[in-house]
């Protein structure tokens, strides 16, 4: 088992450094510095509340489902971060490129990835025609977390799975 874990860590680190150092471009620096905030608490809550209060029909329902999923999804995030205190990549590895004022809490799982996926999935169900841009946005937010040196790929994958699970449940139960 330790060989498998070692192999996974080695390959994850390679993927992390490829995204964090080799993908560098001035346009991506600016894009990811902005887009990453769409997975933050302020943006996700404000966007969902605004849609929930201002719009009628399926999108209103989706906004309330997204808020429920967002709230529910962050319970396991908080618990897992305490149980598995993984150091952020920029703290664990020299040479990681990261921005100003990086987060200092634990890395696993990614709260931003959890949040964005918990929010976009109800809107995908409400407006399937927007599925591709919404899912692309969620993937870009998750990728930004790696690019900015704040998370490993598995942090973002785990966060995405938690967010989608909460969102599918919210859609199923509040529909």
CSV table of C-alpha atoms in Angstrom, one decimal:
chain,number,residue,atom,x,y,z
A,1,UNK,CA,0.0,0.0,0.0
A,2,UNK,CA,2.8,2.4,0.8
A,3,UNK,CA,4.2,1.9,-2.7
A,4,UNK,CA,0.9,3.0,-4.2
A,5,UNK,CA,0.7,6.0,-2.0
A,6,UNK,CA,4.2,6.9,-2.8
A,7,UNK,CA,3.6,6.6,-6.5
A,8,UNK,CA,0.4,8.7,-6.3
A,9,UNK,CA,2.2,11.4,-4.3
A,10,UNK,CA,5.1,11.5,-6.8
A,11,UNK,CA,2.8,11.8,-9.8
A,12,UNK,CA,0.5,14.4,-8.1
A,13,UNK,CA,3.6,16.5,-7.3
A,14,UNK,CA,4.7,16.3,-11.0
A,15,UNK,CA,1.2,17.4,-12.1
A,16,UNK,CA,1.1,20.2,-9.5
A,17,UNK,CA,4.5,21.6,-10.6
A,18,UNK,CA,3.6,21.3,-14.2
A,19,UNK,CA,0.5,23.5,-13.6
A,20,UNK,CA,2.1,25.8,-11.1
A,21,UNK,CA,5.4,26.4,-13.0
A,22,UNK,CA,5.3,25.2,-16.5
A,23,UNK,CA,1.9,26.6,-17.6
A,24,UNK,CA,2.9,30.1,-16.7
A,25,UNK,CA,1.7,32.9,-18.9
A,26,UNK,CA,0.8,36.6,-18.2
A,27,UNK,CA,-2.8,36.1,-19.4
A,28,UNK,CA,-3.2,33.1,-17.2
A,29,UNK,CA,-1.7,35.0,-14.2
A,30,UNK,CA,-4.4,37.6,-14.6
A,31,UNK,CA,-7.3,35.3,-15.5
A,32,UNK,CA,-6.7,32.9,-12.6
A,33,UNK,CA,-6.1,35.7,-10.1
A,34,UNK,CA,-9.6,36.9,-10.8
A,35,UNK,CA,-11.5,33.7,-11.6
A,36,UNK,CA,-10.3,32.0,-8.4
A,37,UNK,CA,-12.5,34.4,-6.3
A,38,UNK,CA,-15.6,33.0,-8.0
A,39,UNK,CA,-15.2,29.9,-5.8
A,40,UNK,CA,-14.8,32.0,-2.6
A,41,UNK,CA,-17.5,32.4,0.0
A,42,UNK,CA,-18.4,36.0,-0.7
A,43,UNK,CA,-18.9,35.5,-4.5
A,44,UNK,CA,-20.8,32.2,-4.2
A,45,UNK,CA,-23.1,33.5,-1.5
A,46,UNK,CA,-23.8,36.9,-3.1
A,47,UNK,CA,-24.4,35.5,-6.6
A,48,UNK,CA,-26.8,32.8,-5.3
A,49,UNK,CA,-28.7,35.2,-3.0
A,50,UNK,CA,-29.0,37.8,-5.8
A,51,UNK,CA,-30.4,35.2,-8.2
A,52,UNK,CA,-32.6,33.7,-5.6
A,53,UNK,CA,-34.1,37.1,-4.7
A,54,UNK,CA,-34.2,38.7,-8.1
A,55,UNK,CA,-35.3,35.9,-10.5
A,56,UNK,CA,-38.4,33.7,-10.8
A,57,UNK,CA,-38.9,30.1,-12.0
A,58,UNK,CA,-36.2,27.4,-12.4
A,59,UNK,CA,-33.3,29.7,-11.8
A,60,UNK,CA,-34.7,30.9,-8.5
A,61,UNK,CA,-35.1,27.3,-7.4
A,62,UNK,CA,-31.6,26.5,-8.6
A,63,UNK,CA,-30.2,29.4,-6.6
A,64,UNK,CA,-31.8,28.2,-3.3
A,65,UNK,CA,-30.6,24.6,-4.1
A,66,UNK,CA,-27.1,26.0,-4.7
A,67,UNK,CA,-27.2,27.9,-1.4
A,68,UNK,CA,-28.3,24.7,0.4
A,69,UNK,CA,-25.6,22.6,-1.3
A,70,UNK,CA,-23.0,25.3,-0.5
A,71,UNK,CA,-23.9,25.3,3.2
A,72,UNK,CA,-24.1,21.5,3.5
A,73,UNK,CA,-20.9,20.8,1.5
A,74,UNK,CA,-18.8,22.9,3.8
A,75,UNK,CA,-19.5,20.7,6.9
A,76,UNK,CA,-17.4,17.8,5.5
A,77,UNK,CA,-14.8,20.3,4.2
A,78,UNK,CA,-14.3,21.7,7.7
A,79,UNK,CA,-14.2,18.2,9.3
A,80,UNK,CA,-11.8,16.7,6.8
A,81,UNK,CA,-9.5,19.7,7.0
A,82,UNK,CA,-9.2,19.1,10.8
A,83,UNK,CA,-8.9,15.3,10.5
A,84,UNK,CA,-6.3,15.4,7.6
A,85,UNK,CA,-4.2,18.5,8.1
A,86,UNK,CA,-2.3,18.7,4.8
A,87,UNK,CA,0.1,21.5,4.4
A,88,UNK,CA,-0.5,23.8,1.4
A,89,UNK,CA,1.9,23.3,-1.5
A,90,UNK,CA,3.6,26.7,-1.2
A,91,UNK,CA,4.5,25.8,2.4
A,92,UNK,CA,5.6,22.3,1.7
A,93,UNK,CA,7.8,22.8,-1.4
A,94,UNK,CA,10.4,25.3,-2.3
A,95,UNK,CA,10.0,26.9,-5.7
A,96,UNK,CA,6.2,27.1,-5.7
A,97,UNK,CA,4.9,30.2,-7.4
A,98,UNK,CA,2.2,31.9,-5.3
A,99,UNK,CA,0.6,35.3,-4.9
A,100,UNK,CA,0.1,37.8,-2.1
A,101,UNK,CA,-1.5,36.9,1.2
A,102,UNK,CA,-1.9,33.1,0.6
A,103,UNK,CA,-4.2,31.1,2.8
A,104,UNK,CA,-2.5,29.4,5.7
A,105,UNK,CA,-5.2,26.9,6.7
A,106,UNK,CA,-5.0,23.2,5.6
A,107,UNK,CA,-5.1,22.3,2.0
A,108,UNK,CA,-7.2,19.2,1.8
A,109,UNK,CA,-9.9,19.4,0.4
A,110,UNK,CA,-10.2,22.6,-1.6
A,111,UNK,CA,-13.1,24.8,-0.3
A,112,UNK,CA,-13.1,26.9,-3.4
A,113,UNK,CA,-13.5,23.7,-5.6
A,114,UNK,CA,-16.2,22.5,-3.3
A,115,UNK,CA,-18.1,25.8,-3.4
A,116,UNK,CA,-18.0,26.3,-7.1
A,117,UNK,CA,-19.2,22.8,-7.9
A,118,UNK,CA,-21.9,22.9,-5.3
A,119,UNK,CA,-23.2,26.1,-6.9
A,120,UNK,CA,-22.9,25.4,-10.6
A,121,UNK,CA,-24.6,21.9,-10.6
A,122,UNK,CA,-28.1,23.1,-9.6
A,123,UNK,CA,-27.9,25.7,-12.4
A,124,UNK,CA,-26.8,23.0,-14.9
A,125,UNK,CA,-30.0,21.1,-14.0
A,126,UNK,CA,-32.1,24.3,-14.2
A,127,UNK,CA,-30.6,25.5,-17.5
A,128,UNK,CA,-28.9,22.5,-19.3
A,129,UNK,CA,-28.0,24.8,-22.3
A,130,UNK,CA,-25.5,26.5,-20.0
A,131,UNK,CA,-23.9,23.2,-18.8
A,132,UNK,CA,-20.7,23.5,-20.8
A,133,UNK,CA,-19.8,27.1,-19.8
A,134,UNK,CA,-20.8,26.4,-16.1
A,135,UNK,CA,-18.8,23.2,-15.8
A,136,UNK,CA,-15.9,24.9,-17.6
A,137,UNK,CA,-16.0,27.8,-15.1
A,138,UNK,CA,-16.0,25.3,-12.2
A,139,UNK,CA,-13.0,23.4,-13.7
A,140,UNK,CA,-11.2,26.7,-14.3
A,141,UNK,CA,-11.7,27.8,-10.6
A,142,UNK,CA,-10.3,24.5,-9.5
A,143,UNK,CA,-7.4,24.7,-11.8
A,144,UNK,CA,-6.7,28.2,-10.6
A,145,UNK,CA,-6.2,26.9,-7.1
A,146,UNK,CA,-3.3,24.7,-8.4
A,147,UNK,CA,-1.9,27.3,-10.7
A,148,UNK,CA,-1.8,29.8,-7.7
A,149,UNK,CA,0.1,27.3,-5.6
A,150,UNK,CA,-2.6,26.9,-3.0
A,151,UNK,CA,-3.8,23.3,-3.6
A,152,UNK,CA,-2.7,20.0,-4.9
A,153,UNK,CA,-4.7,18.3,-7.7
A,154,UNK,CA,-6.2,15.8,-5.2
A,155,UNK,CA,-7.4,18.7,-3.0
A,156,UNK,CA,-9.4,20.1,-5.9
A,157,UNK,CA,-10.7,16.7,-7.0
A,158,UNK,CA,-11.9,15.9,-3.5
A,159,UNK,CA,-13.5,19.3,-3.2
A,160,UNK,CA,-15.2,18.9,-6.6
A,161,UNK,CA,-16.6,15.5,-5.6
A,162,UNK,CA,-17.9,16.9,-2.2
A,163,UNK,CA,-19.5,19.9,-4.0
A,164,UNK,CA,-21.1,17.8,-6.6
A,165,UNK,CA,-22.4,15.3,-4.1
A,166,UNK,CA,-24.0,18.1,-2.0
A,167,UNK,CA,-25.4,19.7,-5.2
A,168,UNK,CA,-26.9,16.4,-6.5
A,169,UNK,CA,-28.5,15.9,-3.1
A,170,UNK,CA,-29.9,19.4,-2.9
A,171,UNK,CA,-31.4,19.1,-6.4
A,172,UNK,CA,-32.9,15.7,-5.5
A,173,UNK,CA,-34.4,16.8,-2.2
A,174,UNK,CA,-35.4,20.4,-3.0
A,175,UNK,CA,-37.1,20.0,-6.3
